[in-house]
XYZ file of C-alpha atoms in Angstrom:
490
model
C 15.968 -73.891 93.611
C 18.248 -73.453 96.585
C 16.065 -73.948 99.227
C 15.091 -77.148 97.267
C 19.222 -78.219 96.751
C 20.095 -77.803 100.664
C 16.756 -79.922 101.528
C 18.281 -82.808 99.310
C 21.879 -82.003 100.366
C 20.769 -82.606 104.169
C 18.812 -85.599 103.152
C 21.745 -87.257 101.229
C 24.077 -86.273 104.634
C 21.695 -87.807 107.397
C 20.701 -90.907 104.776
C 24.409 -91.453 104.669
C 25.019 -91.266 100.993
C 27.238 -88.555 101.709
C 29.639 -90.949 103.300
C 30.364 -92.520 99.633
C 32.928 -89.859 99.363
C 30.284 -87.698 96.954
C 31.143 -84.072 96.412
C 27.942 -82.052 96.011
C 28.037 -78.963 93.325
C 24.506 -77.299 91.990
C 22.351 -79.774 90.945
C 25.315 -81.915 90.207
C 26.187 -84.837 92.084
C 29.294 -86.375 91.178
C 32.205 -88.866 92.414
C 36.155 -87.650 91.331
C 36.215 -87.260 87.445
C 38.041 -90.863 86.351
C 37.964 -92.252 83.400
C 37.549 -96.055 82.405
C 40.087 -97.201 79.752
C 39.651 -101.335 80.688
C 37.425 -104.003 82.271
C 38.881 -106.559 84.505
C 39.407 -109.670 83.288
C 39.942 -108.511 79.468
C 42.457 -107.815 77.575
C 43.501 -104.267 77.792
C 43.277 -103.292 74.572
C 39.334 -104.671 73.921
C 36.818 -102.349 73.353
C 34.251 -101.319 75.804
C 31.363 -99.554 76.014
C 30.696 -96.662 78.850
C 27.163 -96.192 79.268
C 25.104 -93.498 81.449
C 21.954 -94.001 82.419
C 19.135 -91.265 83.056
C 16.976 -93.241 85.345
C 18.006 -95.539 87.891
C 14.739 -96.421 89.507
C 11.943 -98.572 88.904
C 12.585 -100.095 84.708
C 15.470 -98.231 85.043
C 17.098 -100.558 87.569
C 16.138 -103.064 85.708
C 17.612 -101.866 82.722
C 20.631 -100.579 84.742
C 21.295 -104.143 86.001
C 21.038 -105.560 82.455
C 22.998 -103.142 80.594
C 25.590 -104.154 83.249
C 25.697 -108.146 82.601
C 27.449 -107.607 79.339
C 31.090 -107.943 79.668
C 32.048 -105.492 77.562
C 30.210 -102.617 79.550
C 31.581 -100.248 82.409
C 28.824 -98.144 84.049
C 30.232 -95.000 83.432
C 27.474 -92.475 85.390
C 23.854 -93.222 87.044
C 21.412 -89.498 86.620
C 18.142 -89.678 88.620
C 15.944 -86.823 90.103
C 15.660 -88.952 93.122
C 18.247 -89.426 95.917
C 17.152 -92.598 96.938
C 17.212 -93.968 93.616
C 20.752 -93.243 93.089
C 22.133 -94.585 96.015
C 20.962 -97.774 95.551
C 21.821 -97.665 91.818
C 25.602 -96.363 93.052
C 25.608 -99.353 95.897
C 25.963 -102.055 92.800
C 28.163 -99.645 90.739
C 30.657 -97.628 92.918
C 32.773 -96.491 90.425
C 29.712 -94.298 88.483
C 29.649 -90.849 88.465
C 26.276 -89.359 89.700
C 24.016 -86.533 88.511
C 20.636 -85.253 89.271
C 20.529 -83.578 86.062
C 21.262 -85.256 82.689
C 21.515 -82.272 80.987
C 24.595 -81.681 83.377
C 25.409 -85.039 82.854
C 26.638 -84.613 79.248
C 27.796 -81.627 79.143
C 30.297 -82.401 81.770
C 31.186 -86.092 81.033
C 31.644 -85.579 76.712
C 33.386 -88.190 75.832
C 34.104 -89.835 78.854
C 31.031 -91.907 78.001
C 29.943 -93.607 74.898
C 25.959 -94.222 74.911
C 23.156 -93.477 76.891
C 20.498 -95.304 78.325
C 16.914 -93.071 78.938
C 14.651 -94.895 81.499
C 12.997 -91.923 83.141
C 8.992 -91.339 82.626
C 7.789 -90.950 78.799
C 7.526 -86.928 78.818
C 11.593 -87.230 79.710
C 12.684 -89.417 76.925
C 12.611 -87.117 73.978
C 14.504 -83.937 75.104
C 17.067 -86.439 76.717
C 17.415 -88.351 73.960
C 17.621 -85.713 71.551
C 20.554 -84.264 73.503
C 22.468 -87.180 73.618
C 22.140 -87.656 69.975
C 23.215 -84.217 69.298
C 25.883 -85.103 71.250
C 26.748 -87.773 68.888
C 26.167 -90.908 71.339
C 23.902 -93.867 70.745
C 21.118 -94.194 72.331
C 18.878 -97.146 74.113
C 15.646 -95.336 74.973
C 12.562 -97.330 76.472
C 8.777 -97.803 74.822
C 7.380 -95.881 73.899
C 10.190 -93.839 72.014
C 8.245 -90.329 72.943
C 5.344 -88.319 74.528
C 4.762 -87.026 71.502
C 4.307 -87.521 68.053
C 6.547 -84.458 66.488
C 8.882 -85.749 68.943
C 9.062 -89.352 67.305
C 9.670 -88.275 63.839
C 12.400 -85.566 65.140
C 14.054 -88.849 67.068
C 13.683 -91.048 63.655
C 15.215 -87.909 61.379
C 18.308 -86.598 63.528
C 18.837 -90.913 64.395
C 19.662 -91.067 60.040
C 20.957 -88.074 59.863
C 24.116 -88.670 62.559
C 23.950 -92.812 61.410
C 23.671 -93.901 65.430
C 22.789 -96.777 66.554
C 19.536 -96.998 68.452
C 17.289 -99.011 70.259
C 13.741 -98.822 71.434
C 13.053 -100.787 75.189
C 10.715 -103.467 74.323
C 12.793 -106.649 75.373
C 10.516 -109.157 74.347
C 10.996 -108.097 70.790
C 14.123 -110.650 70.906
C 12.252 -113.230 72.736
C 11.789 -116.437 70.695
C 7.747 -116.556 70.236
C 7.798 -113.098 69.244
C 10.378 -113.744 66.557
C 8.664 -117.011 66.388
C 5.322 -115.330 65.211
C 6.550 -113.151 63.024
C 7.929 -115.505 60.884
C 4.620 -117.992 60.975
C 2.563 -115.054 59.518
C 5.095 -114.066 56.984
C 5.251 -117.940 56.131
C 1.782 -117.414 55.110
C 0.553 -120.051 57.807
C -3.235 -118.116 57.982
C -2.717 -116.684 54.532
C -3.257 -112.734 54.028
C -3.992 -110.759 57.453
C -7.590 -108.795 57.898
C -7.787 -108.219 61.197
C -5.866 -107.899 64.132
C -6.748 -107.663 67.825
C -4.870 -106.934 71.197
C -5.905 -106.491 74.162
C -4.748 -105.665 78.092
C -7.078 -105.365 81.217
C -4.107 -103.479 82.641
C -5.590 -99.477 83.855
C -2.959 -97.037 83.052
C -5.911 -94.287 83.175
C -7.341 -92.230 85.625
C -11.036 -91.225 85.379
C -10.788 -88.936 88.913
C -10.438 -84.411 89.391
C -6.620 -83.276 88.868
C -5.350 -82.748 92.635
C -6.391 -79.672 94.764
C -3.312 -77.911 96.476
C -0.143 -79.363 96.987
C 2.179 -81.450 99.861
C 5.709 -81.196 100.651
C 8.333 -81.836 98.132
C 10.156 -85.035 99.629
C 13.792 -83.721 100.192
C 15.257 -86.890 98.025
C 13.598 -85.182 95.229
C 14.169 -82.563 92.462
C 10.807 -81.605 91.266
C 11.812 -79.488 88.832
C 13.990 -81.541 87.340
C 11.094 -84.850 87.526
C 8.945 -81.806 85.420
C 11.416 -81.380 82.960
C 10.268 -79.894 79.742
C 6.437 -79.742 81.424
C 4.289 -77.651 82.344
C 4.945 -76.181 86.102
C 2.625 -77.881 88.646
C 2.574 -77.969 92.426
C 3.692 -81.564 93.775
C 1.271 -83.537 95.028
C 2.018 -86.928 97.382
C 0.777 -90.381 95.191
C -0.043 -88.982 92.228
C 3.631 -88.106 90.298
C 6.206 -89.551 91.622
C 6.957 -92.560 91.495
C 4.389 -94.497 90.130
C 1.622 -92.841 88.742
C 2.479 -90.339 85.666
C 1.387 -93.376 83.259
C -2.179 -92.496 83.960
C -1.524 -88.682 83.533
C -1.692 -86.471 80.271
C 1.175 -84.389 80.552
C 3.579 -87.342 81.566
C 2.451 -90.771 80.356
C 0.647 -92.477 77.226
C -1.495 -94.265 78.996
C -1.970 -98.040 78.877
C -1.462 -98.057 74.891
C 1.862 -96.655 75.949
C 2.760 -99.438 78.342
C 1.758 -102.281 77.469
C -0.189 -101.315 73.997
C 3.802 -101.111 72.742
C 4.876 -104.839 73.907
C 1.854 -106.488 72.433
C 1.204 -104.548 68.991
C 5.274 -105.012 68.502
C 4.929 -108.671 66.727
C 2.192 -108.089 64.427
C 3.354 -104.646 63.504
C 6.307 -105.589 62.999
C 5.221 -109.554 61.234
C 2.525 -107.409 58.972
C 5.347 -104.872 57.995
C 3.014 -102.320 58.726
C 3.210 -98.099 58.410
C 1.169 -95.885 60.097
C -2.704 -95.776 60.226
C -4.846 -93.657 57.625
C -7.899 -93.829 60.235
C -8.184 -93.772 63.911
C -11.281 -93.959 66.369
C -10.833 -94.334 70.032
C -14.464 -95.527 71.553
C -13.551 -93.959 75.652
C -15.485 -91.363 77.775
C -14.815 -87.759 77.168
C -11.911 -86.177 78.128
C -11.343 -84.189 81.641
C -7.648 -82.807 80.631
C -5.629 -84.626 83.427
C -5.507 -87.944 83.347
C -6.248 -90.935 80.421
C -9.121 -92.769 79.952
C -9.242 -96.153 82.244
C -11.120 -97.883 79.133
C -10.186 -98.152 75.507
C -11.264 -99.240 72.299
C -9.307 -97.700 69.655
C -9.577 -98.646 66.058
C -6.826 -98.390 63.420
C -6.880 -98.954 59.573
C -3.796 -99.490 58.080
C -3.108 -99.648 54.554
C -2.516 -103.146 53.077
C 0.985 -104.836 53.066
C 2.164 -108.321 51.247
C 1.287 -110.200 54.287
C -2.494 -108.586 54.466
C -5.487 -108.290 52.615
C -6.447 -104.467 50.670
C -6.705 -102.470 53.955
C -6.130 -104.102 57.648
C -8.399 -103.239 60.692
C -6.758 -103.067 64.105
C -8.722 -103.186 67.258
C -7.303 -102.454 71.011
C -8.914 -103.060 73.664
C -7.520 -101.731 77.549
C -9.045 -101.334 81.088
C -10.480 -103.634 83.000
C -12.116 -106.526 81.495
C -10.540 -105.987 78.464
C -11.284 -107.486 75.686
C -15.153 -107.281 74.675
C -15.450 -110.683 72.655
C -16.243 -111.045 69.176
C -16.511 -114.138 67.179
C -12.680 -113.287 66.046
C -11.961 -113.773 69.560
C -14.065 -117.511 70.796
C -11.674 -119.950 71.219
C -12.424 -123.812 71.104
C -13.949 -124.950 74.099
C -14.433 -121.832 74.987
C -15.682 -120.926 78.444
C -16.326 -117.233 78.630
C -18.516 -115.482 76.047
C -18.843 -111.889 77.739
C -15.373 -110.395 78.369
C -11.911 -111.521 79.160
C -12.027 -112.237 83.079
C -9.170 -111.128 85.288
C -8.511 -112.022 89.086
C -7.495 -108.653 89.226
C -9.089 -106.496 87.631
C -7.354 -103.117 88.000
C -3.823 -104.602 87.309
C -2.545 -102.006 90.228
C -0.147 -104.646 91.579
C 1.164 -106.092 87.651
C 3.998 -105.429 86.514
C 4.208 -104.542 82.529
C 5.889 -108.137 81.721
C 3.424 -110.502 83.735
C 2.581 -113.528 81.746
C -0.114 -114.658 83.044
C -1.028 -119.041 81.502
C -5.239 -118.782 80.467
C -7.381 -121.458 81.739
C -8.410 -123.546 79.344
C -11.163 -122.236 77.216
C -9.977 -119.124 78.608
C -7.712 -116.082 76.510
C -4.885 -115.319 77.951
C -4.974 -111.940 80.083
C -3.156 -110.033 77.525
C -2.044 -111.451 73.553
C -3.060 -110.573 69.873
C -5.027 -112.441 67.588
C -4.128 -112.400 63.982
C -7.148 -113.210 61.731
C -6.506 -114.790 58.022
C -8.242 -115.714 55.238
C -7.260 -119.454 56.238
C -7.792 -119.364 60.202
C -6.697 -117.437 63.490
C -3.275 -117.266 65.369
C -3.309 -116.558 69.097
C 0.121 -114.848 70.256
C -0.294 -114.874 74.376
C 1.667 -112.170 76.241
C 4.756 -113.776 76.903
C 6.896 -116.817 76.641
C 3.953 -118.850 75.360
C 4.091 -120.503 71.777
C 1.259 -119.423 69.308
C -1.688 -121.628 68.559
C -3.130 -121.744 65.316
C -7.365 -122.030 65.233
C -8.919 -122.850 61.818
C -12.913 -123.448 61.797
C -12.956 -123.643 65.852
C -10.566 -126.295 66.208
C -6.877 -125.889 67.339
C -4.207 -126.982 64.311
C -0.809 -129.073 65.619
C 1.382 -126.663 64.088
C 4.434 -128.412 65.774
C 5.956 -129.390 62.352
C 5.683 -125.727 60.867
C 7.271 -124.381 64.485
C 10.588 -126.894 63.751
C 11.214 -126.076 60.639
C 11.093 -122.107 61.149
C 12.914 -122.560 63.996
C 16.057 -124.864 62.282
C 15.819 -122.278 59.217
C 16.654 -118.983 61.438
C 18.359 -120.378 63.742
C 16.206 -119.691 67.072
C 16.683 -122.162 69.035
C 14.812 -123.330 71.869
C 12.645 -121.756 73.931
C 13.632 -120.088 76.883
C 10.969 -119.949 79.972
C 13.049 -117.713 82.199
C 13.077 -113.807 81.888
C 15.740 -112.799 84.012
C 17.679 -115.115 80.801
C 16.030 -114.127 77.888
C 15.542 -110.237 78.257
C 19.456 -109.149 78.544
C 19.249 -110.250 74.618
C 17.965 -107.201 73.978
C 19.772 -104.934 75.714
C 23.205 -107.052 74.386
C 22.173 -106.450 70.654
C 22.654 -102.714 71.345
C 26.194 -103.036 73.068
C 26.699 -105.305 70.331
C 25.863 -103.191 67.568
C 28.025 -99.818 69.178
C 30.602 -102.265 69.056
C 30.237 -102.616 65.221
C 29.122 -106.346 66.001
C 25.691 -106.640 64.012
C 22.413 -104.499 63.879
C 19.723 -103.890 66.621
C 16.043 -105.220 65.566
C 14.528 -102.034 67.073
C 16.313 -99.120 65.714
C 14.469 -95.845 66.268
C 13.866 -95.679 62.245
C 11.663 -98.579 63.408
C 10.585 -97.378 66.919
C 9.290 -94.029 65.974
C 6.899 -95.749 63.266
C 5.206 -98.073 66.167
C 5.568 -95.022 68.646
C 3.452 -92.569 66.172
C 0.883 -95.083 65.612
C 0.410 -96.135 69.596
C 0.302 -92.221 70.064
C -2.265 -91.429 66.949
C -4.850 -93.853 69.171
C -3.324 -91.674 72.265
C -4.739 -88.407 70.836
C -8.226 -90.435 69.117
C -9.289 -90.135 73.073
C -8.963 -86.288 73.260
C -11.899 -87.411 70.265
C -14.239 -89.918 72.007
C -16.461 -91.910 69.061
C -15.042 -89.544 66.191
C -12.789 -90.236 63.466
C -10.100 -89.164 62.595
C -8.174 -88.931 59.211
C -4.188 -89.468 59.326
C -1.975 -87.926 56.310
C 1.586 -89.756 57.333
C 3.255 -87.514 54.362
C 2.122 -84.075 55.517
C 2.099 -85.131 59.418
C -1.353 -83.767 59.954
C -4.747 -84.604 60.439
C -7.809 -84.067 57.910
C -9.164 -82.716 61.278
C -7.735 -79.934 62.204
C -8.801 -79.712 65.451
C -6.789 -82.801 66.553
C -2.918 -81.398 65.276
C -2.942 -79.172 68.479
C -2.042 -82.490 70.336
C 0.979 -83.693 68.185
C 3.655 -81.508 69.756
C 3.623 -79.906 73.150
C 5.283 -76.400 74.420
C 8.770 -76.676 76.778
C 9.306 -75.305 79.414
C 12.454 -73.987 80.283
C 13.937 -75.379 83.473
């Protein structure tokens, strides 16, 4: 560990973020304790919210950045395990305190700070989180909620128990077609709901040997600390850090994780759905590293008043993603294989690409609900859905205005850098006492456990498996080995 702490501390001295005036102590970076009590331009006396945020790269800037466009928000402290990371983060907010360590973080700042803000990789968002709730602080915590599932329903439990206000990162959930879509299908606009399907060619798997020895630690970075509550492992250049613990067991979820959260959001949420009874993931076997690269997983969900008895769910992931069914032809349709992609490993997407389909064409990634009076298409993002009944698209123009004057949701917005602060707003809204957020973890953990039941189906290639959502077990026993995993202490 010390070794490790004077290879950063020389880094941050010749990369000159030791001439920001930081005093460096243990693992703990951190500018002269002051404490916040106003914003400029307000009125002294208005309430704020101090936020800190445990990870400042990659989402996490981007969270970071919109966290900060609400004026009642001061940036209180910025935690990363990566030097680099929080120097730019502390370029556009000077007056943060900085940490490598957010464990450090709130011990130290109490209650200097008011919520917390967990962007770091998915194996990280659970122990932090947890902490900050015991803590007693609100927390915004991005998709999926948790690494694991034991982890989800301890989030959900100790969220009720302490009555904070939560938040789960999927920022299109207050975009206007999502909300949009919801309400069509409860409207009853393709009657009772038998099927669903989504679908992303995006590869969040890797199919390749774990790593053979190990490279350098880069001195920006506290490997340890990037571990966190896993397993030890030797540091290996492009694998880890910083992009690729998606595709990897003991870090990521995997596609379903990623992107499987954005686009099962509106009809989970529009079917008022719980969590599957039965789960089959059709994948190759598993090599204990990294994910599968392709995925069909399966769900059956018991019925709801917006669907028929029982409702099948199919996923689809990898590249060319989906395999077409009949559910899936679309007038004029001009591919009957599998959905095309120019790209087809994704490596270069980001998770919020909305891609406009050819005509003829489905969109690169979307959901298609499935009625007993037609088909609605809901493209992945910022596109309206189109209703299909007996192969022909339905002007559903009429429907779309009056929904829209009823509940108030305006227009449509076509710009993301706009429409995604909403989101993040409705949290430092709702710590302010200033309405509800439409993602609480009560919520969140529900669509986590079910993303992370079709997770575990592909330790189980082809078999399946039995889900008992009161006991929190599988019929197959076998399988409830992969629902919690064992900390390490760091």
């Amino acid at each position: 560990m010390a070794a490790q702490y004077n290879k950063r501390r020389d880094f941050l001295k010749k990369s000159g973020i030791g001439a920001l005036g930081l005093m460096i102590s243990g693992i703990v970076l951190a500018t002269e304790n002051q404490s916040v009590t106003k914003v400029s331009g307000l009125n002294k006396d208005t309430e704020i919210i101090r936020t800190a945020h445990i990870g400042v790269g990659g989402m996490g800037a981007e969270d970071l950045k919109a966290m900060a466009s609400h004026p009642q928000v001061v940036i209180k402290a910025l935690c990363d395990v990566d030097a680099i990371n929080l120097a730019v983060a502390h370029k556009n907010h000077p007056q943060a305190r900085i940490f490598f360590d957010y464990r450090a973080m709130l011990k130290e700042l109490g209650d200097e700070i008011d919520a917390v803000v967990i962007s770091a990789p998915d194996h990280i968002h659970a122990p932090a989180a947890l902490l900050a709730m015991q803590n007693n602080k609100p927390v915004y915590c991005q998709k999926p909620l948790t690494h694991y599932v034991s982890e989800s329903r301890e989030m959900r439990q100790l969220a009720a128990d302490k009555n904070l206000v939560t938040q789960m990162g999927i920022q299109v959930h207050s975009f206007y077609d999502y909300k949009l879509a919801t309400l069509l299908i409860q409207s009853g606009i393709i009657g009772k709901v038998h099927t669903v399907h989504a679908w992303s060619p995006k590869n969040w798997g890797y199919n390749g040997p774990e790593p053979e020895g190990s490279d350098p630690i880069p001195p920006q970075l506290d490997w340890s600390l990037w571990l966190g509550t896993a397993q030890e492992r030797p540091y290996k250049e492009g694998f880890y850090h910083p992009a690729n613990w998606r595709k990897l067991i003991d870090y990521g979820c995997a596609t379903l994780g990623d992107m499987g959260v954005h686009i099962f959001d509106t009809p989970y949420n529009a079917l008022a759905l719980g969590v599957p009874q039965i789960i089959k993931n059709d994948c190759r076997p598993p090599n204990d590293f990294g994910y599968p690269e392709q995925n069909t997983v399966t769900y059956e969900f018991p019925g709801t008043q917006y669907t028929t008895e029982s409702l099948k769910w199919i996923w689809y992931d990898g590249p060319g993603a989906p395999l077409l069914n009949e559910d899936l032809i679309l007038p004029d349709s001009t591919n009957t294989k599998s959905n095309s992609s120019k790209n087809e490993n994704l490596k270069d997407k980001t998770s919020l690409d909305a891609g406009i389909a050819e005509k003829g064409q489905l969109p690169e990634q979307g959901a298609m609900f499935v009625g007993e009076k037609g088909r609605l298409l809901l493209p992945h993002f910022m596109q309206l859905p189109l209703k299909i009944v007996k192969g022909k698209y339905v002007d559903i123009s009429k429907e779309i205005k009056t929904i829209s004057e009823k509940h108030h949701l305006g227009t449509p917005v076509r710009d993301y850098e706009a429409e995604s602060p909403k989101h993040y707003h409705e949290f430092i809204d709702a710590c302010l006492g200033k309405g509800e957020t439409s993602a609480p973890f009560d919520y969140a953990a529900r669509l986590t456990e079910t993303i992370l039941l079709g997770v575990i189906a592909g330790r189980f290639p082809n078999q399946t498996l039995h889900w008992d959502a009161e006991k929190a077990r599988f019929k197959e026993e076998e399988a409830n080995s992969y629902l919690m995993g064992t900390y390490r202490n760091f």
